[in-house]
mmCIF file of C-alpha atoms in Angstrom:
data_model
loop_
_atom_site.group_PDB
_atom_site.id
_atom_site.type_symbol
_atom_site.label_atom_id
_atom_site.label_comp_id
_atom_site.label_asym_id
_atom_site.label_seq_id
_atom_site.Cartn_x
_atom_site.Cartn_y
_atom_site.Cartn_z
ATOM 1 C CA UNK A 11 -39.963 -22.479 80.665
ATOM 2 C CA UNK A 12 -41.500 -20.287 83.332
ATOM 3 C CA UNK A 13 -43.376 -22.325 85.944
ATOM 4 C CA UNK A 14 -46.978 -21.464 86.771
ATOM 5 C CA UNK A 15 -48.903 -22.321 89.917
ATOM 6 C CA UNK A 16 -51.228 -25.168 89.034
ATOM 7 C CA UNK A 17 -51.390 -28.234 86.764
ATOM 8 C CA UNK A 18 -54.525 -30.293 86.210
ATOM 9 C CA UNK A 19 -53.745 -33.981 86.803
ATOM 10 C CA UNK A 20 -56.485 -36.601 86.503
ATOM 11 C CA UNK A 21 -59.200 -34.048 87.088
ATOM 12 C CA UNK A 22 -57.624 -32.390 90.126
ATOM 13 C CA UNK A 23 -55.542 -29.240 90.374
ATOM 14 C CA UNK A 24 -52.067 -29.817 91.805
ATOM 15 C CA UNK A 25 -49.124 -27.554 92.519
ATOM 16 C CA UNK A 26 -46.751 -27.281 89.544
ATOM 17 C CA UNK A 27 -43.845 -28.906 91.441
ATOM 18 C CA UNK A 28 -46.060 -31.796 92.584
ATOM 19 C CA UNK A 29 -47.203 -32.816 89.088
ATOM 20 C CA UNK A 30 -45.159 -36.006 88.846
ATOM 21 C CA UNK A 31 -45.503 -39.504 87.390
ATOM 22 C CA UNK A 32 -43.968 -42.787 88.473
ATOM 23 C CA UNK A 33 -40.650 -43.760 86.856
ATOM 24 C CA UNK A 34 -42.288 -47.039 85.804
ATOM 25 C CA UNK A 35 -45.194 -45.393 84.006
ATOM 26 C CA UNK A 36 -45.785 -47.344 80.806
ATOM 27 C CA UNK A 37 -45.592 -44.265 78.541
ATOM 28 C CA UNK A 38 -42.139 -43.374 79.843
ATOM 29 C CA UNK A 39 -40.779 -46.721 78.671
ATOM 30 C CA UNK A 40 -42.802 -47.419 75.525
ATOM 31 C CA UNK A 41 -43.938 -44.022 74.209
ATOM 32 C CA UNK A 42 -47.630 -44.807 74.747
ATOM 33 C CA UNK A 43 -48.985 -41.294 75.069
ATOM 34 C CA UNK A 44 -50.910 -38.809 72.943
ATOM 35 C CA UNK A 45 -50.969 -35.066 73.368
ATOM 36 C CA UNK A 46 -52.387 -31.783 72.168
ATOM 37 C CA UNK A 47 -51.224 -28.205 72.224
ATOM 38 C CA UNK A 48 -53.391 -25.132 71.918
ATOM 39 C CA UNK A 49 -53.037 -21.468 72.689
ATOM 40 C CA UNK A 50 -55.023 -19.053 74.810
ATOM 41 C CA UNK A 51 -54.957 -15.480 73.494
ATOM 42 C CA UNK A 52 -55.719 -12.185 75.195
ATOM 43 C CA UNK A 53 -58.642 -11.014 73.090
ATOM 44 C CA UNK A 54 -60.667 -7.810 73.334
ATOM 45 C CA UNK A 55 -63.261 -9.799 75.317
ATOM 46 C CA UNK A 56 -60.774 -11.492 77.619
ATOM 47 C CA UNK A 57 -58.705 -14.676 77.391
ATOM 48 C CA UNK A 58 -59.940 -17.236 74.866
ATOM 49 C CA UNK A 59 -58.594 -20.567 73.620
ATOM 50 C CA UNK A 60 -58.351 -20.990 69.874
ATOM 51 C CA UNK A 61 -60.146 -24.041 68.425
ATOM 52 C CA UNK A 62 -60.139 -25.825 71.775
ATOM 53 C CA UNK A 63 -62.831 -28.364 70.949
ATOM 54 C CA UNK A 64 -61.088 -29.339 67.708
ATOM 55 C CA UNK A 65 -57.888 -29.985 69.630
ATOM 56 C CA UNK A 66 -59.615 -32.132 72.225
ATOM 57 C CA UNK A 67 -61.449 -34.075 69.503
ATOM 58 C CA UNK A 68 -58.113 -34.827 67.876
ATOM 59 C CA UNK A 69 -56.702 -35.927 71.235
ATOM 60 C CA UNK A 70 -59.482 -38.501 71.603
ATOM 61 C CA UNK A 71 -58.968 -39.640 68.000
ATOM 62 C CA UNK A 72 -55.208 -39.984 68.547
ATOM 63 C CA UNK A 73 -55.879 -42.046 71.657
ATOM 64 C CA UNK A 74 -58.141 -44.405 69.707
ATOM 65 C CA UNK A 75 -55.365 -44.952 67.153
ATOM 66 C CA UNK A 76 -53.173 -46.182 70.021
ATOM 67 C CA UNK A 77 -55.882 -48.335 71.681
ATOM 68 C CA UNK A 78 -56.371 -45.768 74.423
ATOM 69 C CA UNK A 79 -59.807 -44.854 75.724
ATOM 70 C CA UNK A 80 -59.668 -41.556 77.550
ATOM 71 C CA UNK A 81 -61.586 -41.344 80.849
ATOM 72 C CA UNK A 82 -63.101 -37.957 79.922
ATOM 73 C CA UNK A 83 -65.385 -36.696 77.166
ATOM 74 C CA UNK A 84 -64.362 -33.928 74.796
ATOM 75 C CA UNK A 85 -66.526 -31.441 76.707
ATOM 76 C CA UNK A 86 -64.974 -32.502 80.030
ATOM 77 C CA UNK A 87 -61.470 -32.091 78.601
ATOM 78 C CA UNK A 88 -62.349 -28.616 77.351
ATOM 79 C CA UNK A 89 -63.717 -27.636 80.755
ATOM 80 C CA UNK A 90 -60.523 -28.883 82.431
ATOM 81 C CA UNK A 91 -58.374 -26.741 80.135
ATOM 82 C CA UNK A 92 -60.418 -23.641 80.947
ATOM 83 C CA UNK A 93 -60.284 -24.397 84.680
ATOM 84 C CA UNK A 94 -56.490 -24.776 84.509
ATOM 85 C CA UNK A 95 -56.069 -21.435 82.741
ATOM 86 C CA UNK A 96 -58.309 -19.722 85.270
ATOM 87 C CA UNK A 97 -56.486 -21.332 88.200
ATOM 88 C CA UNK A 98 -53.241 -19.777 86.959
ATOM 89 C CA UNK A 99 -54.827 -16.383 86.293
ATOM 90 C CA UNK A 100 -53.316 -16.157 82.809
ATOM 91 C CA UNK A 101 -54.598 -13.974 80.008
ATOM 92 C CA UNK A 102 -52.343 -15.522 77.378
ATOM 93 C CA UNK A 103 -50.636 -18.905 77.462
ATOM 94 C CA UNK A 104 -49.682 -22.134 75.750
ATOM 95 C CA UNK A 105 -51.654 -25.247 76.753
ATOM 96 C CA UNK A 106 -50.193 -28.751 76.744
ATOM 97 C CA UNK A 107 -52.595 -31.648 77.301
ATOM 98 C CA UNK A 108 -51.296 -35.193 77.483
ATOM 99 C CA UNK A 109 -53.001 -38.569 77.961
ATOM 100 C CA UNK A 110 -50.809 -41.582 78.614
ATOM 101 C CA UNK A 111 -50.743 -45.116 79.924
ATOM 102 C CA UNK A 112 -49.588 -44.790 83.515
ATOM 103 C CA UNK A 113 -48.170 -47.024 86.221
ATOM 104 C CA UNK A 114 -49.401 -50.521 86.981
ATOM 105 C CA UNK A 115 -47.782 -53.079 84.684
ATOM 106 C CA UNK A 116 -44.722 -53.156 82.470
ATOM 107 C CA UNK A 117 -44.463 -55.073 79.218
ATOM 108 C CA UNK A 118 -45.150 -53.941 75.678
ATOM 109 C CA UNK A 119 -48.951 -54.302 75.875
ATOM 110 C CA UNK A 120 -50.318 -51.209 77.667
ATOM 111 C CA UNK A 121 -53.897 -52.338 78.215
ATOM 112 C CA UNK A 122 -53.514 -53.231 81.886
ATOM 113 C CA UNK A 123 -52.512 -49.691 82.806
ATOM 114 C CA UNK A 124 -54.631 -46.676 83.763
ATOM 115 C CA UNK A 125 -54.930 -43.740 81.362
ATOM 116 C CA UNK A 126 -53.704 -40.581 83.069
ATOM 117 C CA UNK A 127 -54.528 -37.107 81.747
ATOM 118 C CA UNK A 128 -52.927 -33.777 82.550
ATOM 119 C CA UNK A 129 -53.133 -30.163 81.411
ATOM 120 C CA UNK A 130 -50.323 -27.652 81.928
ATOM 121 C CA UNK A 131 -50.282 -23.984 80.914
ATOM 122 C CA UNK A 132 -47.490 -21.433 80.740
ATOM 123 C CA UNK A 133 -46.467 -18.290 78.924
ATOM 124 C CA UNK A 134 -44.672 -19.104 75.676
ATOM 125 C CA UNK A 135 -43.956 -16.624 72.916
ATOM 126 C CA UNK A 136 -43.092 -17.296 69.289
ATOM 127 C CA UNK A 137 -41.881 -20.903 69.006
ATOM 128 C CA UNK A 138 -39.368 -20.140 66.245
ATOM 129 C CA UNK A 139 -38.572 -16.672 67.580
ATOM 130 C CA UNK A 140 -40.068 -13.209 67.189
ATOM 131 C CA UNK A 141 -37.432 -12.428 64.574
ATOM 132 C CA UNK A 142 -38.501 -15.536 62.673
ATOM 133 C CA UNK A 143 -42.120 -14.376 62.645
ATOM 134 C CA UNK A 144 -41.090 -11.146 60.931
ATOM 135 C CA UNK A 145 -38.082 -12.071 58.794
ATOM 136 C CA UNK A 146 -38.529 -15.819 58.364
ATOM 137 C CA UNK A 147 -36.557 -18.863 59.475
ATOM 138 C CA UNK A 148 -33.916 -21.039 57.881
ATOM 139 C CA UNK A 149 -34.861 -24.655 57.217
ATOM 140 C CA UNK A 150 -33.073 -27.697 55.840
ATOM 141 C CA UNK A 151 -34.237 -30.902 54.196
ATOM 142 C CA UNK A 152 -33.619 -33.577 56.821
ATOM 143 C CA UNK A 153 -31.864 -36.847 56.137
ATOM 144 C CA UNK A 154 -34.410 -38.428 58.484
ATOM 145 C CA UNK A 155 -37.638 -39.510 56.767
ATOM 146 C CA UNK A 156 -41.060 -39.031 58.319
ATOM 147 C CA UNK A 157 -42.485 -42.241 59.770
ATOM 148 C CA UNK A 158 -44.383 -44.279 57.205
ATOM 149 C CA UNK A 159 -48.108 -45.026 57.731
ATOM 150 C CA UNK A 160 -47.350 -48.738 57.489
ATOM 151 C CA UNK A 161 -45.136 -48.549 60.590
ATOM 152 C CA UNK A 162 -46.970 -46.173 62.954
ATOM 153 C CA UNK A 163 -50.051 -43.944 62.552
ATOM 154 C CA UNK A 164 -48.561 -40.538 61.615
ATOM 155 C CA UNK A 165 -51.998 -38.914 61.677
ATOM 156 C CA UNK A 166 -52.100 -39.422 65.466
ATOM 157 C CA UNK A 167 -50.402 -36.836 67.641
ATOM 158 C CA UNK A 168 -48.534 -39.447 69.650
ATOM 159 C CA UNK A 169 -45.505 -38.962 71.869
ATOM 160 C CA UNK A 170 -43.739 -41.893 70.196
ATOM 161 C CA UNK A 171 -43.961 -40.212 66.801
ATOM 162 C CA UNK A 172 -41.954 -37.253 68.029
ATOM 163 C CA UNK A 173 -38.794 -39.305 68.566
ATOM 164 C CA UNK A 174 -38.656 -39.234 64.762
ATOM 165 C CA UNK A 175 -39.216 -35.460 64.718
ATOM 166 C CA UNK A 176 -36.638 -34.883 67.462
ATOM 167 C CA UNK A 177 -33.919 -36.549 65.409
ATOM 168 C CA UNK A 178 -34.678 -34.241 62.491
ATOM 169 C CA UNK A 179 -34.812 -31.112 64.676
ATOM 170 C CA UNK A 180 -31.488 -31.802 66.391
ATOM 171 C CA UNK A 181 -29.842 -32.518 63.034
ATOM 172 C CA UNK A 182 -31.128 -29.180 61.670
ATOM 173 C CA UNK A 183 -29.974 -27.178 64.689
ATOM 174 C CA UNK A 184 -26.523 -28.761 64.627
ATOM 175 C CA UNK A 185 -26.244 -27.834 60.966
ATOM 176 C CA UNK A 186 -27.023 -24.185 61.735
ATOM 177 C CA UNK A 187 -30.699 -24.103 60.733
ATOM 178 C CA UNK A 188 -33.809 -23.198 62.704
ATOM 179 C CA UNK A 189 -36.033 -26.047 61.555
ATOM 180 C CA UNK A 190 -36.102 -29.296 59.619
ATOM 181 C CA UNK A 191 -38.306 -30.301 56.699
ATOM 182 C CA UNK A 192 -38.996 -34.020 56.658
ATOM 183 C CA UNK A 193 -39.713 -35.992 53.501
ATOM 184 C CA UNK A 194 -41.845 -39.126 53.396
ATOM 185 C CA UNK A 195 -40.565 -42.489 52.219
ATOM 186 C CA UNK A 196 -41.549 -41.566 48.654
ATOM 187 C CA UNK A 197 -39.235 -38.547 48.774
ATOM 188 C CA UNK A 198 -41.979 -35.904 48.811
ATOM 189 C CA UNK A 199 -42.488 -33.229 51.466
ATOM 190 C CA UNK A 200 -44.266 -34.374 54.637
ATOM 191 C CA UNK A 201 -43.880 -31.660 57.297
ATOM 192 C CA UNK A 202 -41.542 -29.785 59.595
ATOM 193 C CA UNK A 203 -40.459 -31.349 62.868
ATOM 194 C CA UNK A 204 -43.545 -29.851 64.508
ATOM 195 C CA UNK A 205 -45.360 -27.920 61.785
ATOM 196 C CA UNK A 206 -47.226 -28.282 58.518
ATOM 197 C CA UNK A 207 -45.904 -26.512 55.438
ATOM 198 C CA UNK A 208 -47.389 -24.345 52.693
ATOM 199 C CA UNK A 209 -45.888 -23.148 49.421
ATOM 200 C CA UNK A 210 -46.970 -20.109 47.418
ATOM 201 C CA UNK A 211 -46.511 -19.971 43.638
ATOM 202 C CA UNK A 212 -48.112 -17.211 41.541
ATOM 203 C CA UNK A 213 -50.356 -16.445 44.565
ATOM 204 C CA UNK A 214 -51.684 -20.026 44.646
ATOM 205 C CA UNK A 215 -51.198 -21.800 47.986
ATOM 206 C CA UNK A 216 -50.464 -25.478 48.296
ATOM 207 C CA UNK A 217 -50.129 -27.715 51.326
ATOM 208 C CA UNK A 218 -49.604 -31.404 51.877
ATOM 209 C CA UNK A 219 -52.496 -33.859 51.980
ATOM 210 C CA UNK A 220 -53.034 -36.469 54.673
ATOM 211 C CA UNK A 221 -51.504 -39.249 52.555
ATOM 212 C CA UNK A 222 -48.163 -37.386 52.673
ATOM 213 C CA UNK A 223 -47.618 -38.762 56.173
ATOM 214 C CA UNK A 224 -48.050 -35.352 57.806
ATOM 215 C CA UNK A 225 -50.179 -34.794 60.871
ATOM 216 C CA UNK A 226 -53.483 -33.200 59.770
ATOM 217 C CA UNK A 227 -52.931 -29.784 61.333
ATOM 218 C CA UNK A 228 -55.607 -27.657 62.956
ATOM 219 C CA UNK A 229 -53.634 -24.511 62.128
ATOM 220 C CA UNK A 230 -53.135 -25.910 58.622
ATOM 221 C CA UNK A 231 -56.917 -26.257 58.339
ATOM 222 C CA UNK A 232 -57.377 -22.726 59.694
ATOM 223 C CA UNK A 233 -55.010 -21.269 57.111
ATOM 224 C CA UNK A 234 -56.733 -23.145 54.280
ATOM 225 C CA UNK A 235 -60.026 -21.565 55.304
ATOM 226 C CA UNK A 236 -58.826 -18.011 55.868
ATOM 227 C CA UNK A 237 -56.729 -18.016 52.674
ATOM 228 C CA UNK A 238 -59.847 -19.005 50.744
ATOM 229 C CA UNK A 239 -61.789 -16.264 52.536
ATOM 230 C CA UNK A 240 -59.194 -13.713 51.423
ATOM 231 C CA UNK A 241 -59.611 -14.955 47.860
ATOM 232 C CA UNK A 242 -56.560 -17.130 47.303
ATOM 233 C CA UNK A 243 -56.764 -20.488 45.571
ATOM 234 C CA UNK A 244 -55.633 -23.276 47.906
ATOM 235 C CA UNK A 245 -54.533 -26.688 46.660
ATOM 236 C CA UNK A 246 -53.769 -29.839 48.608
ATOM 237 C CA UNK A 247 -51.556 -32.689 47.425
ATOM 238 C CA UNK A 248 -48.041 -33.932 46.888
ATOM 239 C CA UNK A 249 -45.263 -31.343 47.147
ATOM 240 C CA UNK A 250 -41.957 -32.400 45.624
ATOM 241 C CA UNK A 251 -38.621 -30.990 46.755
ATOM 242 C CA UNK A 252 -38.255 -29.347 43.351
ATOM 243 C CA UNK A 253 -41.686 -27.731 43.707
ATOM 244 C CA UNK A 254 -40.811 -26.518 47.197
ATOM 245 C CA UNK A 255 -37.592 -24.866 46.088
ATOM 246 C CA UNK A 256 -39.249 -23.383 42.993
ATOM 247 C CA UNK A 257 -41.965 -21.707 45.079
ATOM 248 C CA UNK A 258 -42.162 -17.938 45.432
ATOM 249 C CA UNK A 259 -42.804 -18.229 49.176
ATOM 250 C CA UNK A 260 -43.057 -20.920 51.837
ATOM 251 C CA UNK A 261 -44.226 -20.913 55.434
ATOM 252 C CA UNK A 262 -44.817 -23.198 58.405
ATOM 253 C CA UNK A 263 -48.095 -23.478 60.328
ATOM 254 C CA UNK A 264 -48.756 -24.915 63.763
ATOM 255 C CA UNK A 265 -50.120 -24.110 67.192
ATOM 256 C CA UNK A 266 -46.649 -23.249 68.454
ATOM 257 C CA UNK A 267 -45.305 -21.817 65.187
ATOM 258 C CA UNK A 268 -48.591 -20.054 64.282
ATOM 259 C CA UNK A 269 -47.743 -18.766 60.760
ATOM 260 C CA UNK A 270 -43.946 -18.559 60.415
ATOM 261 C CA UNK A 271 -42.326 -17.529 57.121
ATOM 262 C CA UNK A 272 -39.463 -19.565 55.678
ATOM 263 C CA UNK A 273 -36.727 -17.355 54.264
ATOM 264 C CA UNK A 274 -34.303 -20.092 53.276
ATOM 265 C CA UNK A 275 -34.275 -23.843 52.599
ATOM 266 C CA UNK A 276 -30.708 -25.121 52.334
ATOM 267 C CA UNK A 277 -29.171 -23.029 49.537
ATOM 268 C CA UNK A 278 -32.533 -21.686 48.273
ATOM 269 C CA UNK A 279 -33.241 -18.182 49.585
ATOM 270 C CA UNK A 280 -36.738 -16.713 49.348
ATOM 271 C CA UNK A 281 -35.776 -13.227 50.476
ATOM 272 C CA UNK A 282 -37.734 -12.963 53.719
ATOM 273 C CA UNK A 283 -41.447 -12.881 54.464
ATOM 274 C CA UNK A 284 -43.424 -12.779 51.225
ATOM 275 C CA UNK A 285 -46.478 -10.623 50.626
ATOM 276 C CA UNK A 286 -48.943 -13.519 50.589
ATOM 277 C CA UNK A 287 -47.438 -15.023 53.735
ATOM 278 C CA UNK A 288 -47.557 -11.652 55.490
ATOM 279 C CA UNK A 289 -51.206 -11.143 54.581
ATOM 280 C CA UNK A 290 -52.207 -14.598 55.842
ATOM 281 C CA UNK A 291 -50.087 -14.250 58.975
ATOM 282 C CA UNK A 292 -51.670 -10.889 59.761
ATOM 283 C CA UNK A 293 -55.209 -12.196 59.296
ATOM 284 C CA UNK A 294 -54.470 -15.305 61.369
ATOM 285 C CA UNK A 295 -53.106 -13.254 64.273
ATOM 286 C CA UNK A 296 -56.131 -10.954 64.086
ATOM 287 C CA UNK A 297 -58.535 -13.907 64.171
ATOM 288 C CA UNK A 298 -56.942 -15.616 67.177
ATOM 289 C CA UNK A 299 -57.112 -12.352 69.097
ATOM 290 C CA UNK A 300 -60.802 -11.896 68.337
ATOM 291 C CA UNK A 301 -60.292 -8.873 66.099
ATOM 292 C CA UNK A 302 -62.134 -10.320 63.078
ATOM 293 C CA UNK A 303 -65.841 -11.016 63.022
ATOM 294 C CA UNK A 304 -67.121 -14.251 61.563
ATOM 295 C CA UNK A 305 -64.677 -16.539 63.377
ATOM 296 C CA UNK A 306 -66.075 -16.336 66.906
ATOM 297 C CA UNK A 307 -66.938 -20.042 66.960
ATOM 298 C CA UNK A 308 -63.206 -20.799 66.974
ATOM 299 C CA UNK A 309 -62.708 -19.014 70.315
ATOM 300 C CA UNK A 310 -63.645 -20.517 73.684
ATOM 301 C CA UNK A 311 -63.728 -17.887 76.482
ATOM 302 C CA UNK A 312 -61.441 -18.473 79.452
ATOM 303 C CA UNK A 313 -62.379 -15.396 81.449
ATOM 304 C CA UNK A 314 -62.335 -15.727 85.234
ATOM 305 C CA UNK A 315 -65.593 -17.269 86.432
#
């Protein structure tokens, strides 16, 4: 990770190296934090953040699921993100926003602690590699199951939930794969360690529904909409392992992963980036860079003031 100059911490800009929290912050001990990631792209009209307001709305919703009331409105959070990008003079970057119960009291109940909020930005290319964007990545079905809705709220983007994802990711990497695919407790597909998943069969797209235990993805939602705009049928529902491996194509979606083809799942090889995946990936990358009309509402300008 390449350091930048400034981080926004509780509404104030601070030097990157000074953005620190206390070792007894509640979230560090009990996982009581929620976060969001979004990307700023260098568009033809200057830097712009893709679906910023949707990300900040989800942050607030995730906080509510964990009994956390953020000290800022959605509009204030959006303004802070833009200010942080401008302060670092970046045209293209990854944005990580986190809200967490900070330092005051220890003990499982977090309610006596302040809610701290920070925004950090830095340059970050293709999450699963530039080669993966073109040729596809190798994935494996994880032995770790996605957290069940009866144990923790999987539809919240909470830091605690990613301990589960981290176990799956490390297992995949140690087995020689790029990414993990997690099943739910019913044995159906949930998501990748940090991405949603789509299959393509006979040019019909399918992705998991919210009751699969997957995080409702903003990129997933974007792809549903643009695939329909292209003219593809898009279904949502249960995806079995058999259905996944019988698909013609498969790909991951996410803020970090964008639209990343899957070329192999365990011993099932798809043969690289499929035609449908390539078409959707190309349109997605055009939209986020402001090259397609009709999607301007998804872009929030971050040009220097």
